mmCIF file of C-alpha atoms in Angstrom:
data_model
loop_
_atom_site.group_PDB
_atom_site.id
_atom_site.type_symbol
_atom_site.label_atom_id
_atom_site.label_comp_id
_atom_site.label_asym_id
_atom_site.label_seq_id
_atom_site.Cartn_x
_atom_site.Cartn_y
_atom_site.Cartn_z
ATOM 1 C CA LYS H 1 0.468 7.534 6.157
ATOM 2 C CA MET H 2 2.568 9.379 3.602
ATOM 3 C CA ALA H 3 -0.362 9.461 1.158
ATOM 4 C CA VAL H 4 -2.595 10.977 3.831
ATOM 5 C CA GLU H 5 -0.032 13.645 4.715
ATOM 6 C CA VAL H 6 1.261 14.517 1.233
ATOM 7 C CA ILE H 7 -1.964 14.314 -0.769
ATOM 8 C CA GLY H 8 -4.389 15.344 1.958
ATOM 9 C CA ALA H 9 -6.464 12.180 2.051
ATOM 10 C CA ASP H 10 -8.564 11.162 5.036
ATOM 11 C CA THR H 11 -7.779 7.462 4.709
ATOM 12 C CA ALA H 12 -5.223 5.334 2.907
ATOM 13 C CA SER H 13 -4.540 1.657 2.460
ATOM 14 C CA ILE H 14 -2.196 -0.705 0.688
ATOM 15 C CA LEU H 15 -3.784 -3.907 -0.533
ATOM 16 C CA LEU H 16 -1.448 -6.724 -1.544
ATOM 17 C CA ARG H 17 -2.342 -9.743 -3.599
ATOM 18 C CA ASP H 18 -2.075 -13.171 -2.045
ATOM 19 C CA LYS H 19 0.432 -15.255 -4.013
ATOM 20 C CA SER H 20 -1.864 -18.286 -4.031
ATOM 21 C CA ASP H 21 -5.028 -16.667 -5.415
ATOM 22 C CA ASP H 22 -6.564 -13.456 -6.742
ATOM 23 C CA THR H 23 -7.476 -12.037 -3.335
ATOM 24 C CA MET H 24 -6.025 -8.773 -2.035
ATOM 25 C CA ARG H 25 -5.850 -7.891 1.652
ATOM 26 C CA ILE H 26 -5.040 -4.667 3.474
ATOM 27 C CA VAL H 27 -1.475 -4.889 4.773
ATOM 28 C CA SER H 28 -1.047 -1.259 5.790
ATOM 29 C CA SER H 29 -3.525 1.531 6.427
ATOM 30 C CA CYS H 30 -4.155 4.916 7.980
ATOM 31 C CA GLY H 31 -7.524 6.136 9.206
ATOM 32 C CA ILE H 32 -9.357 2.844 8.599
ATOM 33 C CA PRO H 33 -11.025 0.986 11.493
ATOM 34 C CA LYS H 34 -9.463 -2.380 12.424
ATOM 35 C CA LYS H 35 -12.819 -4.106 11.920
ATOM 36 C CA ILE H 36 -12.780 -3.124 8.240
ATOM 37 C CA ILE H 37 -9.116 -4.047 7.834
ATOM 38 C CA LYS H 38 -9.682 -7.571 9.149
ATOM 39 C CA SER H 39 -12.723 -8.213 6.982
ATOM 40 C CA ALA H 40 -11.518 -6.612 3.749
ATOM 41 C CA ASN H 41 -10.819 -9.215 1.084
ATOM 42 C CA VAL H 42 -10.878 -7.856 -2.455
ATOM 43 C CA ARG H 43 -10.801 -10.114 -5.484
ATOM 44 C CA VAL H 44 -8.959 -8.887 -8.572
ATOM 45 C CA GLY H 45 -11.578 -7.627 -11.035
ATOM 46 C CA GLU H 46 -14.214 -7.016 -8.354
ATOM 47 C CA SER H 47 -14.769 -3.679 -6.559
ATOM 48 C CA LEU H 48 -12.995 -0.497 -7.612
ATOM 49 C CA ALA H 49 -9.606 -1.567 -6.233
ATOM 50 C CA GLY H 50 -10.030 -4.929 -7.943
ATOM 51 C CA MET H 51 -10.697 -3.160 -11.259
ATOM 52 C CA VAL H 52 -7.512 -1.116 -10.858
ATOM 53 C CA ALA H 53 -5.508 -4.279 -10.140
ATOM 54 C CA LYS H 54 -7.006 -6.055 -13.132
ATOM 55 C CA ASP H 55 -6.639 -3.189 -15.617
ATOM 56 C CA GLY H 56 -3.305 -1.893 -14.302
ATOM 57 C CA ARG H 57 -4.422 1.730 -14.635
ATOM 58 C CA PRO H 58 -4.809 4.323 -11.872
ATOM 59 C CA MET H 59 -8.268 5.750 -11.283
ATOM 60 C CA ILE H 60 -10.035 8.660 -9.587
ATOM 61 C CA VAL H 61 -13.674 8.202 -8.617
ATOM 62 C CA ASN H 62 -15.733 11.150 -7.397
ATOM 63 C CA SER H 63 -19.156 10.304 -6.011
ATOM 64 C CA ASP H 64 -20.887 13.031 -8.028
ATOM 65 C CA GLU H 65 -19.322 11.929 -11.354
ATOM 66 C CA MET H 66 -19.743 8.169 -11.031
ATOM 67 C CA GLY H 67 -20.865 6.475 -14.253
ATOM 68 C CA ASP H 68 -22.802 3.208 -14.441
ATOM 69 C CA ASN H 69 -19.712 1.150 -15.325
ATOM 70 C CA VAL H 70 -17.987 2.311 -12.114
ATOM 71 C CA ALA H 71 -21.072 2.481 -9.875
ATOM 72 C CA GLU H 72 -21.643 -1.271 -10.039
ATOM 73 C CA HIS H 73 -18.234 -1.807 -8.367
ATOM 74 C CA ALA H 74 -18.561 0.935 -5.732
ATOM 75 C CA ASN H 75 -19.543 0.437 -2.120
ATOM 76 C CA ARG H 76 -22.588 2.696 -1.844
ATOM 77 C CA SER H 77 -22.832 2.412 1.949
ATOM 78 C CA ASP H 78 -19.555 4.275 2.414
ATOM 79 C CA SER H 79 -19.367 8.042 2.932
ATOM 80 C CA ILE H 80 -16.451 8.508 0.535
ATOM 81 C CA VAL H 81 -16.653 11.661 -1.564
ATOM 82 C CA SER H 82 -13.545 11.006 -3.669
ATOM 83 C CA SER H 83 -11.280 8.012 -4.047
ATOM 84 C CA ALA H 84 -8.024 7.521 -5.926
ATOM 85 C CA MET H 85 -6.322 4.195 -6.604
ATOM 86 C CA ALA H 86 -3.070 3.216 -8.262
ATOM 87 C CA PRO H 87 -1.862 -0.292 -9.090
ATOM 88 C CA ILE H 88 1.285 -1.759 -7.610
ATOM 89 C CA GLN H 89 2.796 -3.432 -10.668
ATOM 90 C CA LEU H 90 5.712 -5.833 -10.688
ATOM 91 C CA ASN H 91 6.831 -7.420 -13.964
ATOM 92 C CA ASN H 92 3.554 -6.353 -15.620
ATOM 93 C CA CYS H 93 1.577 -8.189 -12.943
ATOM 94 C CA ALA H 94 -0.640 -6.518 -10.359
ATOM 95 C CA ARG H 95 0.721 -7.193 -6.873
ATOM 96 C CA GLY H 96 -1.694 -4.816 -5.201
ATOM 97 C CA VAL H 97 -3.287 -1.386 -5.053
ATOM 98 C CA VAL H 98 -2.654 1.830 -3.129
ATOM 99 C CA ASN H 99 -6.001 3.396 -2.240
ATOM 100 C CA ILE H 100 -6.769 6.826 -0.755
ATOM 101 C CA ALA H 101 -10.085 8.488 0.040
ATOM 102 C CA LYS H 102 -11.609 11.793 1.110
ATOM 103 C CA ARG H 103 -14.816 12.023 3.127
ATOM 104 C CA ARG H 104 -15.113 15.825 3.284
ATOM 105 C CA PRO H 105 -17.870 17.286 1.060
ATOM 106 C CA GLY H 106 -16.468 19.094 -1.965
ATOM 107 C CA ALA H 107 -12.993 17.597 -1.566
ATOM 108 C CA CYS H 108 -11.999 15.749 -4.725
ATOM 109 C CA PHE H 109 -8.700 14.319 -5.902
ATOM 110 C CA THR H 110 -6.973 15.790 -8.958
ATOM 111 C CA ASP H 111 -4.854 14.308 -11.739
ATOM 112 C CA GLU H 112 -1.838 15.742 -9.926
ATOM 113 C CA ASP H 113 -2.831 13.798 -6.787
ATOM 114 C CA LEU H 114 -3.152 10.665 -8.908
ATOM 115 C CA GLY H 115 0.351 11.245 -10.271
ATOM 116 C CA VAL H 116 1.766 11.455 -6.742
ATOM 117 C CA LEU H 117 -0.175 8.334 -5.741
ATOM 118 C CA SER H 118 1.150 6.463 -8.793
ATOM 119 C CA THR H 119 4.694 7.419 -7.776
ATOM 120 C CA LEU H 120 4.032 6.027 -4.277
ATOM 121 C CA ALA H 121 2.654 2.825 -5.835
ATOM 122 C CA ASN H 122 5.833 2.523 -7.937
ATOM 123 C CA GLN H 123 7.916 2.886 -4.779
ATOM 124 C CA CYS H 124 5.832 0.127 -3.172
ATOM 125 C CA SER H 125 6.575 -2.152 -6.111
ATOM 126 C CA LEU H 126 10.315 -1.546 -5.689
ATOM 127 C CA VAL H 127 10.102 -2.424 -1.979
ATOM 128 C CA ILE H 128 8.167 -5.606 -2.796
ATOM 129 C CA GLN H 129 10.700 -6.564 -5.450
ATOM 130 C CA LYS H 130 13.631 -6.068 -3.051
ATOM 131 C CA THR H 131 11.814 -7.990 -0.301
ATOM 132 C CA ASP H 132 11.083 -10.877 -2.680
ATOM 133 C CA LEU H 133 14.750 -10.978 -3.740
ATOM 134 C CA LEU H 134 15.909 -10.929 -0.127
ATOM 135 C CA ASP H 135 13.490 -13.752 0.771
ATOM 136 C CA ASP H 136 14.752 -15.805 -2.183
ATOM 137 C CA LEU H 137 18.384 -15.291 -1.194
ATOM 138 C CA ARG H 138 17.604 -16.156 2.431
ATOM 139 C CA SER H 139 15.793 -19.357 1.464
ATOM 140 C CA GLN H 140 18.761 -20.375 -0.726
ATOM 141 C CA GLY H 141 21.164 -19.775 2.155
ATOM 142 C CA VAL H 142 23.055 -17.117 0.222
ATOM 143 C CA ILE H 143 22.242 -14.407 2.780
ATOM 144 C CA ARG H 144 22.207 -15.215 6.462
ATOM 145 C CA ALA H 145 22.541 -11.743 7.948
ATOM 146 C CA VAL H 146 21.667 -8.165 7.072
ATOM 147 C CA GLY H 147 23.422 -5.151 8.553
ATOM 148 C CA SER H 148 22.342 -1.555 8.735
ATOM 149 C CA GLY H 149 23.938 1.459 10.342
ATOM 150 C CA MET H 150 22.652 4.970 10.745
ATOM 151 C CA ASN H 151 22.629 7.876 13.135
ATOM 152 C CA GLN H 152 18.857 8.148 13.469
ATOM 153 C CA TRP H 153 17.475 6.046 16.300
ATOM 154 C CA GLN H 154 13.868 6.661 15.190
ATOM 155 C CA VAL H 155 14.454 4.972 11.840
ATOM 156 C CA LEU H 156 16.235 2.041 13.488
ATOM 157 C CA THR H 157 13.397 1.654 15.986
ATOM 158 C CA ARG H 158 10.859 1.441 13.179
ATOM 159 C CA PHE H 159 13.170 -0.896 11.258
ATOM 160 C CA ALA H 160 13.354 -3.220 14.277
ATOM 161 C CA LYS H 161 9.585 -3.192 14.844
ATOM 162 C CA GLU H 162 8.450 -3.685 11.265
ATOM 163 C CA ALA H 163 11.062 -5.931 9.668
ATOM 164 C CA ASN H 164 11.331 -9.691 9.926
ATOM 165 C CA PHE H 165 14.558 -10.601 11.736
ATOM 166 C CA ASP H 166 15.843 -13.706 13.449
ATOM 167 C CA CYS H 167 18.065 -11.474 15.587
ATOM 168 C CA PHE H 168 18.444 -7.707 15.916
ATOM 169 C CA LEU H 169 21.422 -5.927 17.497
ATOM 170 C CA LEU H 170 21.413 -2.228 18.213
ATOM 171 C CA ALA H 171 24.669 -0.677 19.326
ATOM 172 C CA GLY H 172 25.165 2.955 20.198
ATOM 173 C CA ARG H 173 27.544 5.452 21.669
ATOM 174 C CA TYR H 174 27.211 8.580 23.674
ATOM 175 C CA THR H 175 28.689 11.795 22.339
#
């Protein structure tokens, strides 16, 4: 959602790599139909997002500038005018790809947009790294509880809905 708002994309998705194979699946998206989300399985090295994961380099693809080496990986049936992708790298290994697209004629992404997208992809990699560490510590029995306190109920509501907890306690006070 942040990529759509900040960069001005029409759609956005985060594809994460399955730990057991080279398949990436959409784990978060904005503006993409559920039917596509459920059926989207991208192998590393195949499709444009798969190329970005394999090569570890961000990419902008504009439909009017597409060369033969890129065209063979593109989905021609889509109405995308411009697409930008950045790899989510962790320890020099592709864990996924952040993908944004524009469908409006004449609207193309810039190198500046790609820089912002790469920064978002780097932030994703930090979140994944912290989540992996937390999962490891939980499985070892080192951490059994996590606490968080803040004065913004909206953030806590999202935290409760989207995080994986055995138990969640929300306490408040009236002022």
